[in-house]
CSV table of C-alpha atoms (C1' of nucleotides) in Angstrom, one decimal:
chain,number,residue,atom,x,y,z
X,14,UNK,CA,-182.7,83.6,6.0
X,15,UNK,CA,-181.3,81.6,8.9
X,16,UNK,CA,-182.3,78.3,9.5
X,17,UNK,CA,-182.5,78.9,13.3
X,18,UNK,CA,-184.7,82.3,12.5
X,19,UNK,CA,-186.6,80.2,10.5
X,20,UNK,CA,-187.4,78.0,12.8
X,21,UNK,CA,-188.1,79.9,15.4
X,22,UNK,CA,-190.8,81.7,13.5
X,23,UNK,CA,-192.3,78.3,12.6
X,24,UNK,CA,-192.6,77.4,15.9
X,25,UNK,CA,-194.7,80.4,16.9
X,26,UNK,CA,-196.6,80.0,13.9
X,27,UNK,CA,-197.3,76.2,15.4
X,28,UNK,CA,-198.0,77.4,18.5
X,29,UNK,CA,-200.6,79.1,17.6
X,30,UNK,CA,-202.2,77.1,15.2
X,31,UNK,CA,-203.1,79.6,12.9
X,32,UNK,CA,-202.0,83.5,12.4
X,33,UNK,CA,-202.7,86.4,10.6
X,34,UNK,CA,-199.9,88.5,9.4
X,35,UNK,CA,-201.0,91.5,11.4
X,36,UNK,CA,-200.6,89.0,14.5
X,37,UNK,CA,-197.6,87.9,13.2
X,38,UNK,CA,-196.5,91.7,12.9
X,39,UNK,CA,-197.2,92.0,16.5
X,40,UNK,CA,-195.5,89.1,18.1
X,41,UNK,CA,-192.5,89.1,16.0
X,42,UNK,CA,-192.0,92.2,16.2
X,43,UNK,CA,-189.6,92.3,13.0
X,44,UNK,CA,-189.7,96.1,12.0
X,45,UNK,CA,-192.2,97.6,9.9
X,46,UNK,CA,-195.1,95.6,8.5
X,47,UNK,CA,-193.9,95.4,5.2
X,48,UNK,CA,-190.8,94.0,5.9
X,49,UNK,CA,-193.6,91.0,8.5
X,50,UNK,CA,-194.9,90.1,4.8
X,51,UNK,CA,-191.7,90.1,3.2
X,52,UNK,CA,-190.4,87.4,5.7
X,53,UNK,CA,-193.8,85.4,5.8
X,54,UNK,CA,-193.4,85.5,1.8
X,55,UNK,CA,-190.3,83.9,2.2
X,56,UNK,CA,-191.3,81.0,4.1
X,57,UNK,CA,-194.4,80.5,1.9
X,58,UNK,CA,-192.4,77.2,1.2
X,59,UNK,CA,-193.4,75.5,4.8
X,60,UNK,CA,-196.7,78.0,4.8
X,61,UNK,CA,-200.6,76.9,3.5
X,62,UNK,CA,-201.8,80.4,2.7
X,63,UNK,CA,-205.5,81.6,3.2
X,64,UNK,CA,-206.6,85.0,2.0
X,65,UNK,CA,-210.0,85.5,3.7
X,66,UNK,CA,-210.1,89.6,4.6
X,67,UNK,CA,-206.5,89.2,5.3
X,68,UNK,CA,-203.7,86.7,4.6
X,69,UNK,CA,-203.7,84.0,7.3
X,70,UNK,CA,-200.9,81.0,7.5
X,71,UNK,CA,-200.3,78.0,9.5
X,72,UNK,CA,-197.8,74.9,8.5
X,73,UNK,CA,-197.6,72.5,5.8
X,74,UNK,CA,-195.9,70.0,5.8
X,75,UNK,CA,-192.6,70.8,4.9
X,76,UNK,CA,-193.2,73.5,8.3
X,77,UNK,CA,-194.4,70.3,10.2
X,78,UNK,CA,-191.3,68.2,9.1
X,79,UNK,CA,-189.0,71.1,10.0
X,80,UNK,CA,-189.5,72.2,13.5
X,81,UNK,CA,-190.5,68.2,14.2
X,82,UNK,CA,-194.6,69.5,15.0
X,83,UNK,CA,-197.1,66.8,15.0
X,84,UNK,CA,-200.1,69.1,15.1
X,85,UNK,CA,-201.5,69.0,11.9
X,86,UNK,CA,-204.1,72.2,11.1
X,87,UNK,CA,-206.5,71.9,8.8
X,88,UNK,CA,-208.4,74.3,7.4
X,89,UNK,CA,-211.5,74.5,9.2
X,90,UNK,CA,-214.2,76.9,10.9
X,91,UNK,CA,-212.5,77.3,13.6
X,92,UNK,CA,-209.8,79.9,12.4
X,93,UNK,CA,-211.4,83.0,13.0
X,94,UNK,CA,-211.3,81.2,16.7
X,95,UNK,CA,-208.0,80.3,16.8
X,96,UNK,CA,-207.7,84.3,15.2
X,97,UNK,CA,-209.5,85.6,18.2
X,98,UNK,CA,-207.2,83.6,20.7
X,99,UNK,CA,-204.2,85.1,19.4
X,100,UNK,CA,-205.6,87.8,20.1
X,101,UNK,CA,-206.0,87.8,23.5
X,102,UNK,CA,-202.4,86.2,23.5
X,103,UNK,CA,-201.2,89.5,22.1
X,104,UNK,CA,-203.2,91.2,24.5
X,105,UNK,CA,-201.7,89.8,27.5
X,106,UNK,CA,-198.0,89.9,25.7
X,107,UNK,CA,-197.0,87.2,24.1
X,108,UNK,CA,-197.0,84.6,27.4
X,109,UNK,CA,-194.0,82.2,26.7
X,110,UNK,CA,-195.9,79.0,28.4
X,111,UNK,CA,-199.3,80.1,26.4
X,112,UNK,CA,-201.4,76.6,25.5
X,113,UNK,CA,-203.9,76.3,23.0
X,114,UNK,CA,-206.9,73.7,24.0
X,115,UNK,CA,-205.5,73.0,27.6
X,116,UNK,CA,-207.3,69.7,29.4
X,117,UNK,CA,-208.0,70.0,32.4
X,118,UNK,CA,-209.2,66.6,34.0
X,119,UNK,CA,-210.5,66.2,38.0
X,120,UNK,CA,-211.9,63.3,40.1
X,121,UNK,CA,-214.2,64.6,42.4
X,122,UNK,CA,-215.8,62.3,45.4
X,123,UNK,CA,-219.2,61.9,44.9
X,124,UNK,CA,-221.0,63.6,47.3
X,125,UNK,CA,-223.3,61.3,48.5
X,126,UNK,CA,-221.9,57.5,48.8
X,127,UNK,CA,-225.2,56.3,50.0
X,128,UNK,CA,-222.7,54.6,52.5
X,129,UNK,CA,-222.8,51.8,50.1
X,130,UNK,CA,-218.5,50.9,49.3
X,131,UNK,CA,-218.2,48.3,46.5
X,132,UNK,CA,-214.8,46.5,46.9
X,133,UNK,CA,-212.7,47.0,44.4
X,134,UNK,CA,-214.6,49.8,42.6
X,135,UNK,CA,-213.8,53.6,43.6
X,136,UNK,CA,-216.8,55.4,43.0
X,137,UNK,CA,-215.4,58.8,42.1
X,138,UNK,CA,-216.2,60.8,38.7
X,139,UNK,CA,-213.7,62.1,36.5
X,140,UNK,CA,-214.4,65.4,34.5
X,141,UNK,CA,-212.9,67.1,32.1
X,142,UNK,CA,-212.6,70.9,31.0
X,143,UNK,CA,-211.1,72.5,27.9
X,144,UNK,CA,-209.8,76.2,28.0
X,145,UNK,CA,-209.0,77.8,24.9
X,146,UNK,CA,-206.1,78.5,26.1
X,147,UNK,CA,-203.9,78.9,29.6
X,148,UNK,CA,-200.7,80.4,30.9
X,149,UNK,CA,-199.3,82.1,34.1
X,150,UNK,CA,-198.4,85.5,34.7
X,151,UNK,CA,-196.8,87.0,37.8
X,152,UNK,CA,-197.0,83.5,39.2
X,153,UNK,CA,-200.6,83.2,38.9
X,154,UNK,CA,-202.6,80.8,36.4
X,155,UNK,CA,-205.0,82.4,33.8
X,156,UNK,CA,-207.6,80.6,31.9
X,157,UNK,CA,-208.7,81.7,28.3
X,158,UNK,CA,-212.2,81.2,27.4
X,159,UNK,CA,-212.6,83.1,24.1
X,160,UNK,CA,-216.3,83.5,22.9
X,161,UNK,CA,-217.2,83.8,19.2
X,162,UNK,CA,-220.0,82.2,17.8
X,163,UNK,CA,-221.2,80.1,20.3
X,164,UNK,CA,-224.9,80.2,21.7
X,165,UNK,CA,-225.2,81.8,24.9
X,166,UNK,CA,-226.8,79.1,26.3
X,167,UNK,CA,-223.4,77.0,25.7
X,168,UNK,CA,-221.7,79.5,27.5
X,169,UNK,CA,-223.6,79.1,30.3
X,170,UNK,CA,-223.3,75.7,30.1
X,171,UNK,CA,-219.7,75.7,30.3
X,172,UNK,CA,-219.7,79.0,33.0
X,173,UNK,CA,-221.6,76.0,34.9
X,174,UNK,CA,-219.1,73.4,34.7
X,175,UNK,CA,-216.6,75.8,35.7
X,176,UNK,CA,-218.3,76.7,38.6
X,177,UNK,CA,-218.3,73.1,39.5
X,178,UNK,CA,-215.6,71.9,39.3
X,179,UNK,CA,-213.5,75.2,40.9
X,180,UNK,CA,-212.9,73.8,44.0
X,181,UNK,CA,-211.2,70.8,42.4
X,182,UNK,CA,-209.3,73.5,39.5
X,183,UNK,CA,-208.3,75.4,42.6
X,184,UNK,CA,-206.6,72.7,44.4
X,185,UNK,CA,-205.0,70.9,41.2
X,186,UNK,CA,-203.3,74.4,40.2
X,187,UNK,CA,-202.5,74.9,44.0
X,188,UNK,CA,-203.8,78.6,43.8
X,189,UNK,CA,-206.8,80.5,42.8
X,190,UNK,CA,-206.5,80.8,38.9
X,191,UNK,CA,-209.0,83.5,37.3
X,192,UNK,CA,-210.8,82.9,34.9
X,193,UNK,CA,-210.4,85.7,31.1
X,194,UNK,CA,-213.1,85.5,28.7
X,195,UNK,CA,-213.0,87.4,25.5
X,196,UNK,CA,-216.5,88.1,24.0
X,197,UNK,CA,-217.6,89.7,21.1
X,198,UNK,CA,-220.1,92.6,22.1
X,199,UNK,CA,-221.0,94.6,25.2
X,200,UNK,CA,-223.9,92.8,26.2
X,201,UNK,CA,-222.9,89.7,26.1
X,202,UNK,CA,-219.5,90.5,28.2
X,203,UNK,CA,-222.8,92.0,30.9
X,204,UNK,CA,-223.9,88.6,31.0
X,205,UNK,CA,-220.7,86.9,31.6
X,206,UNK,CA,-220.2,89.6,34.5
X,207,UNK,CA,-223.3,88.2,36.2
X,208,UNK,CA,-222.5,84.5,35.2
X,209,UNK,CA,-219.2,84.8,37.0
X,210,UNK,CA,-220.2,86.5,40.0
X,211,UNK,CA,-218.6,84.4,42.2
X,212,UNK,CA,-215.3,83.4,40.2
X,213,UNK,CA,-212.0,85.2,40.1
X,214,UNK,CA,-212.7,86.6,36.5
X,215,UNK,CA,-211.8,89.3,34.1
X,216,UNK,CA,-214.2,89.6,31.2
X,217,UNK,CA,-213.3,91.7,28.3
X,218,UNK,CA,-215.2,92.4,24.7
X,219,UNK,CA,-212.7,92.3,21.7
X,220,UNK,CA,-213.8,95.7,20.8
X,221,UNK,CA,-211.8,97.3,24.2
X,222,UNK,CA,-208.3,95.3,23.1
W,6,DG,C1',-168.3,93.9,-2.4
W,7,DA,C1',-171.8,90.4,-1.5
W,8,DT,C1',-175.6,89.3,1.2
W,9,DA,C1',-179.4,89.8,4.4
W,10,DG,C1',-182.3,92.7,6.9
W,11,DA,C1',-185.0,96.7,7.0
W,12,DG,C1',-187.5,101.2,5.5
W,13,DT,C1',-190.2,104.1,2.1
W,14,DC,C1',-193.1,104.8,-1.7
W,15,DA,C1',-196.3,103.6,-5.2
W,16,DG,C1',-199.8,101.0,-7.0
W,17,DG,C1',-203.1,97.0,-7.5
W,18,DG,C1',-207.0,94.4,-5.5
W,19,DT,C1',-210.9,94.0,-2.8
W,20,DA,C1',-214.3,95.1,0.8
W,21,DT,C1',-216.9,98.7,2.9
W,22,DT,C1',-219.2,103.0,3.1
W,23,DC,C1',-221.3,106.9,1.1
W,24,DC,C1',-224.0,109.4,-2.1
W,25,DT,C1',-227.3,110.3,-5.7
Z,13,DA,C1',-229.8,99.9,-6.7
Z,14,DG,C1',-225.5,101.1,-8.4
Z,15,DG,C1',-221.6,103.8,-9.1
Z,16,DA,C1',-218.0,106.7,-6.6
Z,17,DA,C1',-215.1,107.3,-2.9
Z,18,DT,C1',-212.6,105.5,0.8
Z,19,DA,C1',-210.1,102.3,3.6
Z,20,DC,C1',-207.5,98.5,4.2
Z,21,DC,C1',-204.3,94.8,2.8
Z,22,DC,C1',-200.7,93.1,0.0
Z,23,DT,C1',-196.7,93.4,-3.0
Z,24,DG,C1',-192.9,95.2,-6.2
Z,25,DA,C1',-189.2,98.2,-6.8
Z,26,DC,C1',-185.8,100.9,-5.0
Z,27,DT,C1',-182.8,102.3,-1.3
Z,28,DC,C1',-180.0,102.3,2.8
Z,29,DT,C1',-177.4,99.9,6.5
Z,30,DA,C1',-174.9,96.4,9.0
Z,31,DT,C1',-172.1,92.4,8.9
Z,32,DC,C1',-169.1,89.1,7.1
DNA sequence: GATAGAGTCAGGGTATTCCT
DNA sequence: AGGAATACCCTGACTCTATC
């Protein structure tokens, strides 16, 4: 195989984090399926292989050294999450400025300064968001929340903080970005719907991808 | 003609579902 | 419960095609 093929198939790989063949099928879009395993057999050398249901890969070392990635994976919980988002990254086709585990950071000005101004101290708060993942589309920003295992109660939690901070998200994006959350059943994507009344949203259950 | 890329078919392994 | 049937995933072997 070429190097430069090689490469480039790393690099999704390492965008991603961690990817089942099936995904891989999908998003590299190589031919048939059996011809995905083939090439994902060959490159077993930069690979660490798990076989769970299905075979899943992210980089070694070798993979790491190649492509010059400093995101180590390790194998961890959090795969069938990282599973999940690529699948809402297939969903919405491949995105080429998709990011995994985006930061978002804001200061807001507290709203009540008691009229009390300490020199040399700035009394603003900084907070800080994680998505799972964001990328634009049509010019406007999308925000991946994908929900797996959490306890709804963290999910409300974290619906919260959106909520707070949305004026702040709004103006550091310079446009209303909505908000995608993948869940796993029907009634949890109901109470999302009525979480997110007032956000730009689309809520979606795995089972209608 | 050698090589890499790609398709089809068959079969093994394992998980899930079904049936008694 | 436990064995049979089914479904799904993975791989090997063979073949064809394109490109150099």
């Amino acid at each position: 195989m070429k190097l430069e093929r090689i490469e480039e198939i790393l690099s999704t790989i390492d965008r991603l984090g961690v990817v089942s063949v099936k995904q891989l099928h999908e998003i590299l879009r190589l031919g048939s399926y059996r011809h995905t395993c083939r090439v994902v057999s060959q490159l077993e050398e930069y690979l660490n292989v798990v076989r769970s249901q299905q075979k899943i890969v992210y980089l070694n070392k070798e993979g790491r050294q190649l492509i010059g990635s400093e995101r180590e994976i390790k194998k961890s919980v959090l795969f069938d999450h990282m599973l999940l988002n690529n699948e809402a990254y297939i969903y919405y086709g491949c995105p080429s400025d998709w990011k995994r585990e985006y930061t978002i950071e804001i200061t807001q000005e507290p709203e009540f300064s008691f009229g009390i101004q300490i020199k040399g101290m700035s009394i603003t708060k900084k907070k800080t968001i994680i998505s799972d993942a964001v990328f634009s589309r049509d010019g406007y920003i999308h925000l991946v929340e994908i929900d797996n295992t959490r306890s709804m109660q963290d999910n409300r939690k974290k619906i919260q903080k959106y909520k707070e901070m949305w004026t702040e998200i709004k103006s550091q994006f310079g446009q209303q970005p909505k908000l995608c959350i993948f869940t796993m059943s029907e009634k949890r994507k109901r109470e999302f719907l009525s979480l997110c009344e007032k956000l730009p949203c689309d809520i979606k259950s795995f089972y209608e991808l």
